[in-house]
XYZ file of C-alpha atoms in Angstrom:
69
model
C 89.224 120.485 128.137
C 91.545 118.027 127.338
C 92.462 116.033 124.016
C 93.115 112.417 124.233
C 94.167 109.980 121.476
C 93.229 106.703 121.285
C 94.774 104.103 118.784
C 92.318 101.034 118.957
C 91.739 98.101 116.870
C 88.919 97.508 115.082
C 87.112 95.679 116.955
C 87.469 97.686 119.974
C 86.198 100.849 118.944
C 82.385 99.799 119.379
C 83.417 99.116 123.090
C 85.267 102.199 123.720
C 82.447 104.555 122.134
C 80.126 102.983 124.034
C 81.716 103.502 127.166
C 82.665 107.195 126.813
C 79.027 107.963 125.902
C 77.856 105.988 128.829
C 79.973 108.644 130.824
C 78.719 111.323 128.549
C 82.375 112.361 127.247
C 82.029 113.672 123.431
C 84.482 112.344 120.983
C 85.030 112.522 117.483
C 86.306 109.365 115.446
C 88.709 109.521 112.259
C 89.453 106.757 110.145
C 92.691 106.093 108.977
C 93.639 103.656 106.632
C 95.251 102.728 103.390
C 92.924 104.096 101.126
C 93.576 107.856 102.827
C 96.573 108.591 101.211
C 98.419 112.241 101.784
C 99.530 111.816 97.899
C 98.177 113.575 94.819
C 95.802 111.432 93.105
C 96.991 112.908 89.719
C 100.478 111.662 90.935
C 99.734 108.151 92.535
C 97.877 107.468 89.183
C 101.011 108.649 87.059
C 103.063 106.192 88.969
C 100.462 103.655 88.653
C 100.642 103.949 85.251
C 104.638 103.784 84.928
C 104.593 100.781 86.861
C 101.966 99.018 84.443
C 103.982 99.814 81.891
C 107.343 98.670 83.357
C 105.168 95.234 83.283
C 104.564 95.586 80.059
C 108.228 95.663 78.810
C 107.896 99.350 78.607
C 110.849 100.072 80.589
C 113.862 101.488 80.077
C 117.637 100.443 81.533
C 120.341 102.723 82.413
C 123.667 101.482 83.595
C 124.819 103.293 86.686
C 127.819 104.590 84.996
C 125.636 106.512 81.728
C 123.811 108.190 84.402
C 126.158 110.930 84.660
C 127.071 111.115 80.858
């Protein structure tokens, strides 16, 4: 058996399944996309939340030369 990866757009998937069960190959499908994220949802929502409040004047400026003070 033999693994093959196929990176098709959207609205070629349909087409493709259909033909590989037409030939009676099994696949599996995975979805990828943006809202699959390899990050921590406890840390994308911490950053979320410092960038909401860098919005809201929350922020903080350092000058590049206090950084090492």
């Amino acid at each position: 058996m033999k693994t093959l990866i196929i990176h098709a757009e959207a609205d070629k998937v349909q087409i493709i399944k259909d033909f590989l069960n037409s030939i009676k190959v099994k696949f599996e499908t995975k979805t990828t996309s943006t809202e699959e994220s390899p990050y921590d949802p406890e840390f994308v929502a911490k950053i979320e939340r410092s960038r909401q409040q860098l919005k809201e004047g929350k922020g903080r400026i350092i000058k590049i030369e206090d950084l090492w003070k």
